[in-house]
Tab-separated table of C-alpha atoms and ligand atoms in Angstrom:
chain	number	residue	atom	x	y	z
A	1	MET	CA	195.871	-52.652	234.085
A	2	THR	CA	193.565	-50.140	235.772
A	3	LEU	CA	195.290	-46.968	236.885
A	4	VAL	CA	194.372	-46.294	240.500
A	5	GLU	CA	194.575	-42.684	241.663
A	6	ASP	CA	194.044	-41.262	245.125
A	7	TYR	CA	190.551	-40.227	246.132
A	8	PRO	CA	190.305	-36.472	245.588
A	9	GLY	CA	188.537	-35.429	248.779
A	10	VAL	CA	186.904	-32.048	249.059
A	11	ARG	CA	186.095	-29.561	246.306
A	12	ARG	CA	187.945	-26.237	246.316
A	13	PHE	CA	185.059	-24.144	244.986
A	14	PRO	CA	181.621	-24.438	246.612
A	15	PHE	CA	179.615	-24.952	243.425
A	16	LEU	CA	182.109	-26.927	241.321
A	17	PRO	CA	183.048	-30.612	241.608
A	18	ALA	CA	186.432	-31.480	243.155
A	19	GLU	CA	188.997	-30.954	240.423
A	20	ASP	CA	189.826	-34.542	239.444
A	21	TYR	CA	186.161	-35.438	238.907
A	22	ASP	CA	185.758	-33.496	235.661
A	23	ARG	CA	188.851	-35.191	234.197
A	24	TRP	CA	187.936	-38.680	235.468
A	25	ARG	CA	184.348	-38.399	234.211
A	26	GLU	CA	185.685	-37.730	230.727
A	27	GLU	CA	188.013	-40.764	230.956
A	28	GLY	CA	185.137	-43.147	231.702
A	29	PRO	CA	181.929	-43.615	233.685
A	30	ALA	CA	183.650	-45.420	236.592
A	31	LYS	CA	187.041	-44.818	238.169
A	32	ARG	CA	189.004	-47.029	240.551
A	33	VAL	CA	190.448	-45.000	243.440
A	34	ARG	CA	192.412	-45.514	246.630
A	35	LEU	CA	190.786	-44.127	249.789
A	36	PRO	CA	192.887	-42.531	252.557
A	37	ASN	CA	192.657	-45.810	254.565
A	38	GLY	CA	194.277	-47.714	251.648
A	39	GLN	CA	191.056	-49.447	250.520
A	40	GLU	CA	190.425	-49.457	246.759
A	41	THR	CA	186.921	-48.763	245.492
A	42	TRP	CA	185.007	-47.578	242.424
A	43	LEU	CA	183.463	-44.151	241.869
A	44	VAL	CA	180.557	-43.834	239.427
A	45	LEU	CA	180.803	-40.408	237.849
A	46	ARG	CA	178.304	-40.095	234.980
A	47	GLN	CA	174.623	-39.372	235.453
A	48	GLU	CA	173.124	-42.124	233.284
A	49	GLU	CA	175.379	-44.845	234.706
A	50	ALA	CA	174.814	-43.561	238.268
A	51	GLN	CA	171.057	-43.948	237.957
A	52	ASP	CA	171.431	-47.295	236.191
A	53	ILE	CA	173.697	-48.861	238.843
A	54	LEU	CA	171.543	-47.667	241.770
A	55	ASN	CA	168.624	-49.515	240.177
A	56	ARG	CA	170.505	-52.868	240.186
A	57	THR	CA	169.216	-53.697	243.654
A	58	ASP	CA	169.435	-57.480	243.172
A	59	SER	CA	173.233	-57.146	242.855
A	60	LEU	CA	173.830	-54.603	245.660
A	61	THR	CA	173.811	-54.363	249.419
A	62	SER	CA	173.734	-51.313	251.689
A	63	ASP	CA	175.213	-53.288	254.591
A	64	MET	CA	178.338	-51.360	255.594
A	65	THR	CA	179.937	-54.526	256.985
A	66	ALA	CA	179.663	-56.402	253.639
A	67	PRO	CA	182.963	-57.181	251.858
A	68	GLY	CA	184.067	-54.271	249.690
A	69	PHE	CA	181.731	-51.632	251.134
A	70	PRO	CA	183.675	-48.350	250.762
A	71	GLN	CA	184.769	-47.093	254.189
A	72	PHE	CA	185.125	-43.356	253.709
A	73	ARG	CA	184.598	-42.313	257.277
A	74	ARG	CA	187.447	-41.883	259.712
A	75	GLY	CA	185.312	-43.300	262.495
A	76	ARG	CA	182.903	-46.098	261.665
A	77	ALA	CA	180.546	-46.386	264.607
A	78	SER	CA	179.858	-49.915	265.807
A	79	GLY	CA	178.081	-52.392	263.489
A	80	SER	CA	175.645	-51.851	260.626
A	81	PRO	CA	172.126	-51.396	262.035
A	82	THR	CA	169.807	-53.825	260.303
A	83	ASN	CA	166.557	-51.974	261.020
A	84	MET	CA	167.434	-48.517	259.715
A	85	LEU	CA	166.364	-47.709	256.160
A	86	PRO	CA	169.717	-46.560	254.736
A	87	ARG	CA	171.347	-49.874	255.727
A	88	MET	CA	168.476	-52.211	254.776
A	89	ASP	CA	168.178	-54.343	251.628
A	90	PRO	CA	165.123	-55.706	249.832
A	91	PRO	CA	162.746	-57.237	250.688
A	92	ASN	CA	162.846	-55.926	254.295
A	93	HIS	CA	163.571	-52.376	253.190
A	94	ALA	CA	160.325	-52.116	251.202
A	95	SER	CA	157.847	-52.600	254.043
A	96	ILE	CA	159.522	-50.137	256.437
A	97	ARG	CA	160.028	-47.646	253.595
A	98	LYS	CA	156.337	-47.886	252.646
A	99	LEU	CA	155.256	-47.281	256.221
A	100	PHE	CA	157.532	-44.232	256.647
A	101	ALA	CA	156.725	-42.893	253.157
A	102	GLY	CA	153.177	-42.364	254.429
A	103	PHE	CA	154.545	-39.590	256.666
A	104	PHE	CA	155.832	-37.697	253.619
A	105	SER	CA	152.763	-38.014	251.389
A	106	ALA	CA	151.474	-34.990	249.456
A	107	LYS	CA	148.565	-34.787	251.905
A	108	ARG	CA	150.854	-34.713	254.960
A	109	ILE	CA	153.154	-32.121	253.417
A	110	ALA	CA	150.168	-29.942	252.488
A	111	ALA	CA	148.961	-30.158	256.091
A	112	TRP	CA	152.390	-29.097	257.404
A	113	LYS	CA	152.883	-26.317	254.841
A	114	PRO	CA	151.145	-23.497	256.809
A	115	GLU	CA	153.309	-24.226	259.859
A	116	ILE	CA	156.462	-24.366	257.680
A	117	GLU	CA	155.458	-20.940	256.325
A	118	ARG	CA	154.903	-19.644	259.862
A	119	ILE	CA	158.294	-20.987	261.017
A	120	THR	CA	159.985	-19.338	258.012
A	121	ASP	CA	158.239	-15.967	258.498
A	122	GLU	CA	159.140	-15.988	262.185
A	123	ALA	CA	162.785	-16.843	261.394
A	124	ILE	CA	162.922	-13.881	258.974
A	125	ASP	CA	161.294	-11.619	261.626
A	126	ASP	CA	163.958	-12.747	264.123
A	127	LEU	CA	166.731	-12.146	261.591
A	128	LEU	CA	165.440	-8.621	260.975
A	129	ALA	CA	165.119	-8.028	264.723
A	130	HIS	CA	168.700	-9.288	265.211
A	131	GLY	CA	169.757	-6.709	262.650
A	132	SER	CA	172.542	-6.432	260.094
A	133	PRO	CA	175.140	-7.982	260.051
A	134	ALA	CA	174.110	-11.549	260.900
A	135	ASP	CA	175.240	-15.136	260.300
A	136	LEU	CA	172.674	-16.415	257.829
A	137	TYR	CA	173.692	-20.040	258.504
A	138	ARG	CA	173.189	-20.097	262.308
A	139	ASP	CA	170.630	-17.282	262.582
A	140	PHE	CA	168.341	-18.471	259.792
A	141	ALA	CA	169.273	-21.471	257.613
A	142	LEU	CA	169.628	-23.881	260.525
A	143	VAL	CA	166.610	-22.528	262.407
A	144	VAL	CA	163.955	-23.429	259.823
A	145	PRO	CA	164.805	-27.132	259.251
A	146	SER	CA	165.558	-27.765	262.960
A	147	LYS	CA	162.117	-26.525	263.927
A	148	VAL	CA	160.567	-28.549	261.094
A	149	VAL	CA	162.226	-31.683	262.508
A	150	CYS	CA	160.654	-30.820	265.905
A	151	LEU	CA	157.291	-30.487	264.127
A	152	LEU	CA	157.848	-33.839	262.409
A	153	VAL	CA	158.533	-35.761	265.624
A	154	GLY	CA	156.035	-33.730	267.655
A	155	VAL	CA	158.284	-32.050	270.247
A	156	ASP	CA	158.650	-28.486	271.464
A	157	TYR	CA	160.749	-26.169	269.252
A	158	SER	CA	163.041	-25.588	272.225
A	159	MET	CA	164.633	-28.985	271.423
A	160	ALA	CA	165.981	-27.683	268.090
A	161	PRO	CA	169.465	-26.605	269.335
A	162	GLU	CA	169.971	-30.029	270.948
A	163	PHE	CA	169.179	-31.782	267.656
A	164	ASP	CA	171.592	-29.419	265.842
A	165	ARG	CA	174.468	-30.182	268.175
A	166	LEU	CA	174.104	-33.959	267.966
A	167	ALA	CA	173.283	-34.198	264.266
A	168	GLU	CA	176.423	-32.249	263.407
A	169	ALA	CA	178.723	-34.881	264.984
A	170	ASN	CA	176.595	-37.717	263.548
A	171	ASN	CA	176.927	-36.328	260.034
A	172	SER	CA	180.661	-35.665	260.111
A	173	SER	CA	183.284	-37.909	258.542
A	174	LEU	CA	185.992	-35.982	260.330
A	175	VAL	CA	185.285	-36.883	263.952
A	176	GLY	CA	186.742	-40.115	265.353
A	177	ALA	CA	184.797	-43.340	266.038
A	178	GLU	CA	184.603	-42.658	269.768
A	179	GLU	CA	183.103	-39.195	269.413
A	180	ARG	CA	180.622	-40.384	266.794
A	181	THR	CA	179.544	-43.362	268.869
A	182	ALA	CA	179.036	-41.084	271.898
A	183	SER	CA	176.894	-38.631	269.904
A	184	ILE	CA	174.904	-41.471	268.294
A	185	ASN	CA	174.195	-42.963	271.735
A	186	GLU	CA	173.208	-39.589	273.181
A	187	LEU	CA	170.835	-38.759	270.326
A	188	TYR	CA	169.418	-42.286	270.333
A	189	GLY	CA	168.701	-41.878	274.058
A	190	ILE	CA	166.924	-38.577	273.393
A	191	VAL	CA	164.773	-40.183	270.679
A	192	GLU	CA	163.885	-43.058	273.026
A	193	GLY	CA	162.949	-40.424	275.628
A	194	ILE	CA	160.590	-38.795	273.107
A	195	PHE	CA	158.898	-42.171	272.520
A	196	ALA	CA	158.526	-42.708	276.301
A	197	GLU	CA	157.074	-39.206	276.774
A	198	GLN	CA	154.592	-39.555	273.890
A	199	ARG	CA	153.481	-42.934	275.187
A	200	LYS	CA	152.158	-40.912	278.165
A	201	ASN	CA	151.253	-37.677	276.363
A	202	PRO	CA	150.450	-38.213	272.657
A	203	THR	CA	151.166	-35.315	270.257
A	204	GLU	CA	150.515	-34.716	266.568
A	205	GLY	CA	153.946	-35.722	265.211
A	206	ILE	CA	154.929	-39.023	263.675
A	207	VAL	CA	156.128	-40.577	266.966
A	208	THR	CA	152.595	-40.943	268.328
A	209	ASP	CA	151.583	-42.493	264.978
A	210	LEU	CA	154.552	-44.836	265.141
A	211	LEU	CA	153.666	-45.975	268.655
A	212	ARG	CA	150.204	-46.867	267.366
A	213	ARG	CA	151.776	-48.858	264.511
A	214	VAL	CA	154.114	-50.639	266.958
A	215	ASP	CA	151.119	-51.593	269.116
A	216	ALA	CA	149.308	-52.880	266.005
A	217	GLY	CA	152.341	-55.087	265.215
A	218	ASP	CA	153.197	-53.275	261.930
A	219	LEU	CA	156.843	-52.719	262.949
A	220	THR	CA	159.107	-53.311	265.915
A	221	TYR	CA	159.781	-50.673	268.550
A	222	GLU	CA	163.490	-50.793	267.570
A	223	ALA	CA	162.706	-50.044	263.896
A	224	ALA	CA	160.380	-47.192	264.923
A	225	VAL	CA	163.022	-45.566	267.155
A	226	GLY	CA	165.932	-46.318	264.797
A	227	ASN	CA	164.288	-44.732	261.775
A	228	THR	CA	163.059	-41.717	263.741
A	229	PHE	CA	166.703	-41.279	264.731
A	230	VAL	CA	167.609	-41.407	260.990
A	231	LEU	CA	165.043	-38.690	260.210
A	232	VAL	CA	166.426	-36.414	262.927
A	233	VAL	CA	170.022	-36.906	261.747
A	234	GLY	CA	169.320	-36.777	258.001
A	235	GLY	CA	166.522	-34.282	258.063
A	236	HIS	CA	167.808	-30.885	258.956
A	237	GLU	CA	171.516	-30.156	258.567
A	238	THR	CA	171.261	-31.171	254.892
A	239	THR	CA	168.412	-28.738	254.312
A	240	ALA	CA	170.232	-26.018	256.300
A	241	HIS	CA	173.291	-26.314	254.047
A	242	THR	CA	171.102	-26.139	250.941
A	243	ILE	CA	169.387	-22.998	252.282
A	244	SER	CA	172.652	-21.228	253.132
A	245	LEU	CA	174.526	-22.316	249.982
A	246	GLY	CA	171.459	-21.414	247.900
A	247	SER	CA	171.321	-17.969	249.498
A	248	LEU	CA	174.991	-17.516	248.618
A	249	GLN	CA	174.254	-18.549	245.016
A	250	LEU	CA	171.493	-15.941	244.850
A	251	MET	CA	173.654	-13.207	246.399
A	252	GLU	CA	176.352	-13.980	243.820
A	253	ASN	CA	173.758	-13.880	240.991
A	254	PRO	CA	171.415	-10.905	241.539
A	255	HIS	CA	169.742	-11.555	238.158
A	256	LEU	CA	168.332	-14.784	239.647
A	257	VAL	CA	166.871	-12.869	242.599
A	258	GLN	CA	165.160	-10.480	240.208
A	259	ARG	CA	163.861	-13.356	238.087
A	260	ILE	CA	162.201	-15.189	241.016
A	261	ILE	CA	160.697	-11.944	242.301
A	262	ASP	CA	159.251	-11.288	238.828
A	263	GLU	CA	158.352	-14.941	238.156
A	264	PRO	CA	157.650	-16.829	241.414
A	265	GLY	CA	156.616	-19.818	239.278
A	266	LYS	CA	160.355	-20.384	238.648
A	267	ILE	CA	161.112	-21.124	242.311
A	268	PRO	CA	160.734	-24.931	241.990
A	269	THR	CA	163.213	-24.932	239.064
A	270	LEU	CA	165.572	-22.707	241.051
A	271	VAL	CA	165.487	-25.158	243.952
A	272	GLU	CA	166.212	-28.175	241.683
A	273	GLU	CA	169.095	-26.280	240.107
A	274	MET	CA	170.466	-25.382	243.537
A	275	LEU	CA	170.261	-29.009	244.657
A	276	ARG	CA	171.947	-30.167	241.448
A	277	THR	CA	174.785	-27.620	241.340
A	278	GLN	CA	175.474	-27.865	245.090
A	279	SER	CA	175.328	-31.684	245.324
A	280	ILE	CA	176.183	-31.465	249.007
A	281	ILE	CA	176.038	-35.228	249.616
A	282	GLY	CA	179.555	-36.465	248.985
A	283	GLN	CA	180.276	-40.003	250.173
A	284	VAL	CA	176.901	-41.173	251.436
A	285	ILE	CA	175.797	-43.193	248.399
A	286	GLY	CA	178.064	-46.215	248.875
A	287	ARG	CA	177.148	-49.839	248.125
A	288	ALA	CA	178.839	-53.246	248.117
A	289	VAL	CA	178.369	-55.454	245.057
A	290	THR	CA	177.065	-59.004	245.546
A	291	LYS	CA	176.910	-60.087	241.861
A	292	PRO	CA	179.195	-58.694	239.093
A	293	ILE	CA	177.874	-55.498	237.480
A	294	GLU	CA	178.992	-53.989	234.172
A	295	VAL	CA	179.359	-50.229	233.984
A	296	ALA	CA	180.135	-49.569	230.300
A	297	ASP	CA	183.455	-51.443	229.737
A	298	VAL	CA	184.199	-51.877	233.453
A	299	VAL	CA	183.101	-54.884	235.539
A	300	ILE	CA	182.648	-54.292	239.256
A	301	GLU	CA	183.092	-57.735	240.803
A	302	ALA	CA	181.177	-59.287	243.701
A	303	GLY	CA	182.981	-58.331	246.909
A	304	GLU	CA	183.978	-54.924	245.558
A	305	GLY	CA	182.258	-51.655	246.357
A	306	PHE	CA	181.434	-48.341	244.760
A	307	ALA	CA	180.047	-44.922	245.503
A	308	VAL	CA	177.970	-42.722	243.253
A	309	VAL	CA	179.391	-39.192	243.323
A	310	PRO	CA	176.505	-36.710	242.942
A	311	GLU	CA	178.783	-33.696	242.413
A	312	ALA	CA	180.348	-35.456	239.401
A	313	ALA	CA	177.132	-36.953	237.987
A	314	ASN	CA	175.096	-33.774	238.481
A	315	HIS	CA	177.710	-31.792	236.560
A	316	ASP	CA	177.826	-34.314	233.700
A	317	PRO	CA	177.611	-32.254	230.488
A	318	ARG	CA	176.088	-35.246	228.620
A	319	THR	CA	172.914	-34.789	230.670
A	320	PHE	CA	173.143	-31.140	231.714
A	321	PRO	CA	174.502	-28.730	229.072
A	322	ASN	CA	176.535	-25.900	230.711
A	323	PRO	CA	176.379	-27.982	233.886
A	324	HIS	CA	177.882	-25.434	236.285
A	325	ASP	CA	175.199	-22.808	235.548
A	326	ILE	CA	171.881	-22.391	237.328
A	327	ASP	CA	169.511	-22.318	234.357
A	328	LEU	CA	165.910	-21.482	235.231
A	329	ASP	CA	164.792	-22.644	231.777
A	330	ARG	CA	166.538	-26.018	231.936
A	331	ASP	CA	164.589	-29.128	230.977
A	332	LEU	CA	164.585	-31.084	234.231
A	333	SER	CA	162.935	-34.213	232.869
A	334	PHE	CA	166.155	-36.213	233.447
A	335	GLY	CA	166.306	-35.824	237.210
A	336	HIS	CA	169.437	-35.111	239.254
A	337	THR	CA	170.941	-37.381	241.917
A	338	ALA	CA	171.256	-34.820	244.743
A	339	PHE	CA	168.635	-36.906	246.601
A	340	GLY	CA	170.177	-40.185	245.420
A	341	PHE	CA	168.257	-42.520	243.119
A	342	GLY	CA	166.301	-45.774	243.256
A	343	ILE	CA	164.929	-47.522	246.323
A	344	HIS	CA	167.086	-45.558	248.808
A	345	SER	CA	166.487	-42.137	247.255
A	346	CYS	CA	165.805	-39.507	249.891
A	347	LEU	CA	162.665	-40.342	251.842
A	348	GLY	CA	162.319	-36.747	253.054
A	349	GLN	CA	162.731	-35.029	249.686
A	350	SER	CA	159.134	-33.782	249.543
A	351	LEU	CA	159.555	-32.190	252.976
A	352	ALA	CA	162.944	-30.703	252.025
A	353	ARG	CA	161.383	-29.256	248.857
A	354	ALA	CA	158.455	-27.792	250.827
A	355	GLU	CA	160.960	-26.023	253.111
A	356	LEU	CA	163.164	-24.823	250.249
A	357	HIS	CA	160.219	-23.554	248.187
A	358	THR	CA	158.942	-21.650	251.234
A	359	VAL	CA	162.330	-20.142	252.105
A	360	PHE	CA	163.198	-19.052	248.561
A	361	GLY	CA	159.686	-17.746	248.077
A	362	ARG	CA	160.150	-15.378	251.047
A	363	LEU	CA	163.714	-14.568	252.134
A	364	PHE	CA	164.887	-12.374	249.233
A	365	GLN	CA	161.388	-11.041	248.650
A	366	ARG	CA	161.408	-9.651	252.203
A	367	ILE	CA	165.112	-8.673	252.322
A	368	PRO	CA	166.042	-7.919	248.683
A	369	ALA	CA	169.203	-6.044	249.779
A	370	LEU	CA	170.668	-9.193	251.395
A	371	ARG	CA	174.374	-9.487	250.494
A	372	VAL	CA	177.576	-11.107	251.765
A	373	ALA	CA	179.035	-8.883	254.522
A	374	GLU	CA	181.682	-6.688	252.965
A	375	ASN	CA	184.504	-7.153	255.463
A	376	ASP	CA	183.878	-10.788	256.243
A	377	THR	CA	184.208	-14.152	254.481
A	378	PRO	CA	181.870	-17.164	254.301
A	379	GLU	CA	183.203	-20.337	255.937
A	380	PHE	CA	182.431	-23.710	254.409
A	381	ARG	CA	182.006	-27.115	256.000
A	382	ARG	CA	184.803	-28.867	254.143
A	383	ASP	CA	183.726	-32.385	254.976
A	384	PRO	CA	183.700	-34.851	252.073
A	385	TRP	CA	180.760	-36.733	253.642
A	386	ILE	CA	178.443	-33.715	253.424
A	387	PHE	CA	179.645	-30.374	252.043
A	388	GLY	CA	178.041	-27.244	253.433
A	389	MET	CA	178.449	-24.012	255.336
A	390	ARG	CA	179.677	-23.162	258.802
A	391	ARG	CA	179.112	-19.411	258.704
A	392	LEU	CA	177.542	-17.059	256.182
A	393	PRO	CA	178.104	-13.428	257.241
A	394	VAL	CA	175.476	-11.207	255.602
A	395	GLU	CA	174.326	-7.595	255.760
A	396	TRP	CA	171.441	-5.642	254.281
B	401	HEM	C1	168.327	-30.873	250.935
B	401	HEM	C2	168.143	-31.802	251.853
B	401	HEM	C3	168.479	-33.263	251.692
B	401	HEM	C4	169.401	-33.895	250.892
B	401	HEM	C5	170.356	-33.238	249.896
B	401	HEM	C6	169.275	-35.325	251.128
B	401	HEM	C7	169.998	-36.297	250.461
B	401	HEM	C8	169.804	-37.656	250.583
B	401	HEM	C9	170.461	-38.669	249.780
B	401	HEM	C10	171.488	-38.402	248.699
B	401	HEM	C11	170.001	-39.890	250.170
B	401	HEM	C12	170.322	-41.241	249.544
B	401	HEM	C13	171.399	-42.022	250.272
B	401	HEM	C14	171.731	-43.343	249.595
B	401	HEM	O1	171.288	-43.660	248.494
B	401	HEM	O2	172.497	-44.109	250.189
B	401	HEM	C15	169.044	-39.644	251.243
B	401	HEM	C16	168.360	-40.647	251.922
B	401	HEM	C17	167.511	-40.397	252.986
B	401	HEM	N1	167.076	-39.170	253.429
B	401	HEM	FE1	167.624	-37.341	252.709
B	401	HEM	N2	168.301	-35.538	252.073
B	401	HEM	C18	167.778	-34.312	252.444
B	401	HEM	C19	166.753	-34.093	253.342
B	401	HEM	C20	166.106	-35.057	254.060
B	401	HEM	C21	164.997	-34.830	254.972
B	401	HEM	C22	164.332	-33.471	255.221
B	401	HEM	C23	164.677	-36.050	255.523
B	401	HEM	C24	163.608	-36.401	256.535
B	401	HEM	C25	163.141	-35.609	257.453
B	401	HEM	C26	165.573	-37.043	254.937
B	401	HEM	C27	165.552	-38.397	255.222
B	401	HEM	C28	166.231	-39.367	254.492
B	401	HEM	C29	166.095	-40.804	254.747
B	401	HEM	C30	165.252	-41.457	255.827
B	401	HEM	C31	166.902	-41.451	253.800
B	401	HEM	C32	167.119	-42.960	253.644
B	401	HEM	C33	166.103	-43.538	252.687
B	401	HEM	C34	166.269	-45.023	252.430
B	401	HEM	O3	167.381	-45.561	252.611
B	401	HEM	O4	165.280	-45.652	252.009
B	401	HEM	N3	166.410	-36.397	254.062
B	401	HEM	N4	168.926	-38.286	251.468
């Protein structure tokens, strides 16, 4: 008989998996657990098996209303939208994904890069003008990705705080269904307003492009608005947590700061190692199984569900020797799962990387004395859906 243990919830240490995960991963690649709502589900904990199962698209569905889909969130907002990428299955997923992937092509990112650099430089100027001490999360880490989201959708940077407020409630597993539904509706209304405004006054962001594609019959208006909403929600708080947690990792490891100052060519490896060791996405990668799937000696039956746990898989010593360390000489050929894996892997990862490379190529180079404020303590966002920071008091 399978031993079912309670779902472990949130990690205690910011850069280590929740305690039970290390033990469970050594017991087997998949573990049956009981969620706080009483539902039983599977967790996939090893890197190789995680990537393998996410590729079994003919046996999986991302529809949250399908039997067995793991319901981690306290408040599940109404229904499972059928035109938003994270909840779509093949073959419909492929055409919308291809259309949106065009917005994140190497050419597009290269065109945005100078503005991302300008946004970052200006955010550092503002931080310096604010003076020491400061909250690196609110005063810097959140500023850069919020403005980049404004750039992406083609609106004025003054909208950034509004996006922050609404995305925070959308991304939380701790708020109730009513509060989440209200914030989803409010943000959805704002996104629809942006479409209406750009119908009259076109700008250079993706919304004007999308309106053209809607008019050409390439996608419906609902899919255009729905997926723009997904980009706004998914696109900046995640990156802000990675920036603030990554800054904390650097402040705790001054040798890494010195190394990237001496060898800027190591910044891409640093960023991958930050993404891997942080693994901020906790419960997002859930699926329901439609045909039985074998994971080593375990069979996950049709009608059951599972979640891949990036913090467990990305700290799997089979794939990553000394998994808890940031190793700037690590062979990264076996990729991590911080951005997920397979057809639903993060659509915005090239944009996130462009932001992270820019930030970590500038912040500590311009403020090398940056350190955690002596008489203050960092506060973490202890939400098992997405782990992150709430406040990072720094001085220099
Ligand atoms: C460090 C920052 C980020 C992290 C850690 C992250 C993580 C993830 C993960 C783990 C998934 C896969 C979910 C699954 O398999 O169910 C995902 C999907 C997605 N992400 Fe990100 N993300 C980040 C930044 C961004 C940005 C900047 C954007 C866009 C502006 C974005 C847009 C999306 C979209 C649209 C999907 C759904 C793709 C699909 O279902 O086909 N993300 N992200």
